Each structure stands twice: as C-alpha cells, then as structure tokens.
Coordinates of C-alpha atoms in Angstrom, one line a residue:
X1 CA 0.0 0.0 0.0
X2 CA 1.4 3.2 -0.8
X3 CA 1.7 5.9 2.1
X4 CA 3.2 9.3 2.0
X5 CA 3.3 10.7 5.0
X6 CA 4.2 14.7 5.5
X7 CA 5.9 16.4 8.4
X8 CA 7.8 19.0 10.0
X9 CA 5.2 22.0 9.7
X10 CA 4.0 24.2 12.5
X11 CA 3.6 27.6 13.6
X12 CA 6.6 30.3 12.7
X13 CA 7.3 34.1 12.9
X14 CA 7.8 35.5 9.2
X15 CA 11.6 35.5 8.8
X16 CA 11.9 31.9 10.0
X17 CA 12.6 28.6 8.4
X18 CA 11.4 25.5 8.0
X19 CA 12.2 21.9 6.9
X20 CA 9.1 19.4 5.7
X21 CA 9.6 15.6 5.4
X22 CA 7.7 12.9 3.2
X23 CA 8.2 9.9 4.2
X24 CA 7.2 7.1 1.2
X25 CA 6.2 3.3 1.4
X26 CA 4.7 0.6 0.1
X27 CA 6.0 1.3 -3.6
X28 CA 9.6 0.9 -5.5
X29 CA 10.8 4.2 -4.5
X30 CA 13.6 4.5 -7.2
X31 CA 11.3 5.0 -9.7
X32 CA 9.2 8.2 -9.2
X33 CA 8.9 11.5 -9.6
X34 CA 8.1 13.2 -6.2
X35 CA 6.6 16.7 -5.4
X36 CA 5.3 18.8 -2.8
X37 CA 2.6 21.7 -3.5
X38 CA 0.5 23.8 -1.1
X39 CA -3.0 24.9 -0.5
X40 CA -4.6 27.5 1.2
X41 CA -7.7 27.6 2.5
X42 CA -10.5 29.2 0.0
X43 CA -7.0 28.7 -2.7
X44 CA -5.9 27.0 -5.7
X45 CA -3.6 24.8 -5.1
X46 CA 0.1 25.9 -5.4
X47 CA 2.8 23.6 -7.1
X48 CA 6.0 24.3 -5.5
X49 CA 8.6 21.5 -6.4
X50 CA 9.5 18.3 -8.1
X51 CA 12.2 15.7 -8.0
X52 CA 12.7 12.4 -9.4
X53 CA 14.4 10.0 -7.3
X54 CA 18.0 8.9 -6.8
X55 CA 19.4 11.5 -7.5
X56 CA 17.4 14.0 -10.2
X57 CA 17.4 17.5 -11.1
X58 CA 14.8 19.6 -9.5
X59 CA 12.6 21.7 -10.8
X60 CA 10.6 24.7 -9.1
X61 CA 7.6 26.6 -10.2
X62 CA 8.3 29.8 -11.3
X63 CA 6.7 31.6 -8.6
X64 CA 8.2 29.6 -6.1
X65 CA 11.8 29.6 -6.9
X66 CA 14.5 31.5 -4.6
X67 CA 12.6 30.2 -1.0
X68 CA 11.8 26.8 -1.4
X69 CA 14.4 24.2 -1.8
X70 CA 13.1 20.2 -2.9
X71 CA 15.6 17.6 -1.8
X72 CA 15.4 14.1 -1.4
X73 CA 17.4 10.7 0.2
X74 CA 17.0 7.3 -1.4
X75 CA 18.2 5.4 1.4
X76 CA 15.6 7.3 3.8
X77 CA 12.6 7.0 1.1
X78 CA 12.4 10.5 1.9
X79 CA 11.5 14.0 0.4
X80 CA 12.0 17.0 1.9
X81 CA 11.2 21.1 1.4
X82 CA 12.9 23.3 2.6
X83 CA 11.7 26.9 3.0
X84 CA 13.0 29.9 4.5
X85 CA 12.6 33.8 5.1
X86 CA 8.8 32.6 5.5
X87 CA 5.8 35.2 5.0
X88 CA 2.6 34.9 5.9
X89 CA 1.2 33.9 2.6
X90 CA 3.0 31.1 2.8
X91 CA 0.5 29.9 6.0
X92 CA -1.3 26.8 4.0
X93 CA -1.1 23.2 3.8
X94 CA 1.4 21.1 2.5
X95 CA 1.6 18.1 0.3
X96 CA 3.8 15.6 -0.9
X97 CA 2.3 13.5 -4.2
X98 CA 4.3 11.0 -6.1
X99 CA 4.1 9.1 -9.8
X100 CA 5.4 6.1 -10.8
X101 CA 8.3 7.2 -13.3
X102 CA 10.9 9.8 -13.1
X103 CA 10.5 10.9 -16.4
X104 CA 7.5 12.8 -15.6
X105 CA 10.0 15.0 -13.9
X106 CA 11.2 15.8 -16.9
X107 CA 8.2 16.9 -18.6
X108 CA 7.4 20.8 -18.9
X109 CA 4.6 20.6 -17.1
X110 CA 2.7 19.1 -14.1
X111 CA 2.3 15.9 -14.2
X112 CA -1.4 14.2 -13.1
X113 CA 0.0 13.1 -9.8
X114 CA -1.7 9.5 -8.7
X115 CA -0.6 9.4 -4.7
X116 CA -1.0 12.1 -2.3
X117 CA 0.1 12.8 1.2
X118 CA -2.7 14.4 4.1
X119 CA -0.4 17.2 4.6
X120 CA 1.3 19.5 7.2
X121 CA 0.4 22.3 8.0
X122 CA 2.4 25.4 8.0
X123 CA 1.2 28.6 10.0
X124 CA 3.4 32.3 9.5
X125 CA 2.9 34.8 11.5
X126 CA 3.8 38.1 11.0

C-alpha cells in the first residue's frame, strides 16, 4: 500500500525557516517523480517543487523559486522542502504526491499526480 506521509510543519514568525519531510512506502521508491505543493484555504492549489528519485534534477515553479528548496534521500525513502525567510502567505497546507516514473520530472509541465500525502500544515505569522 502506498503511504506518503508529511511532516515537520508548524507555527513560525515570518523570517523563520522550515524543513518538511515525506516519508514514502509501500511502492519501489527508485522509480518516481516526487513533489510537494501547497493549499490554502479558500485557494488553488500551489505547485512548488518536483524531483525524481535517486538522484534527479529539481525543478521549481516559477513563482516559487529563490525560498523553497526540494531535496530528497533514497536510502531514507524521503522528500524534503525546505523553506526559509517565510511570509505569511506562505501559512497553508502542505503536500507531498508522487508518480510512478521519473521521467514525468522531466516533462514541462505538471504531471497528473496518482498518490498524495494528508499534509502539514504550516502557520506564518507576521
């Protein structure tokens, strides 16, 4: 069964940083293309960040790049986003998703993501 499970969110002053963990199971893990994207209540959602596993290139959203960092460790089955100088727009939750296939990394756009994550949430105040 394939589980993604978020962390490491919380309540922050603006200026601050955090660090957000997926933790993946249940599915061959060298093979995807993992990403994490937001939503705020009464929002859209946001995509931030993708990466394919072990070891690939990542690539940000346009309006996200400069804060947010996408990282990831094949021998933890783990992704992680890191963001810093937070505002308080950034207050939302936080999802990780996954697809079978790193070459949907590579794609110039979004891919149709088929596992998702129930979030973390991260609160900014100002």
């Amino acid at each position: 069964q394939v589980k993604l499970v978020e962390s490491g969110g919380g309540s922050v002053q603006a200026g601050g940083s955090l660090r957000l963990s997926c933790a993946a199971s249940g599915f061959n893990y060298a093979s995807y293309c993992m990403a994490w994207f937001r939503q705020a209540p009464g929002k859209e959602r946001e995509w931030i960040a993708r990466i394919a596993t072990g070891g690939g290139s990542p690539f940000y959203d346009d309006a996200m790049r400069g804060r947010f960092a996408i990282s990831e460790d094949s021998s933890g089955n783990t992704v992680y986003l890191e963001i810093t100088s937070l505002i308080p727009e950034d207050t939302a939750m936080y999802y990780c998703a996954a697809i079978a296939g790193k070459g949907w990394c590579d794609l110039g756009t979004w891919p149709d993501f088929r596992y998702w994550g129930q979030g973390t949430q991260v609160t900014v105040s100002s």
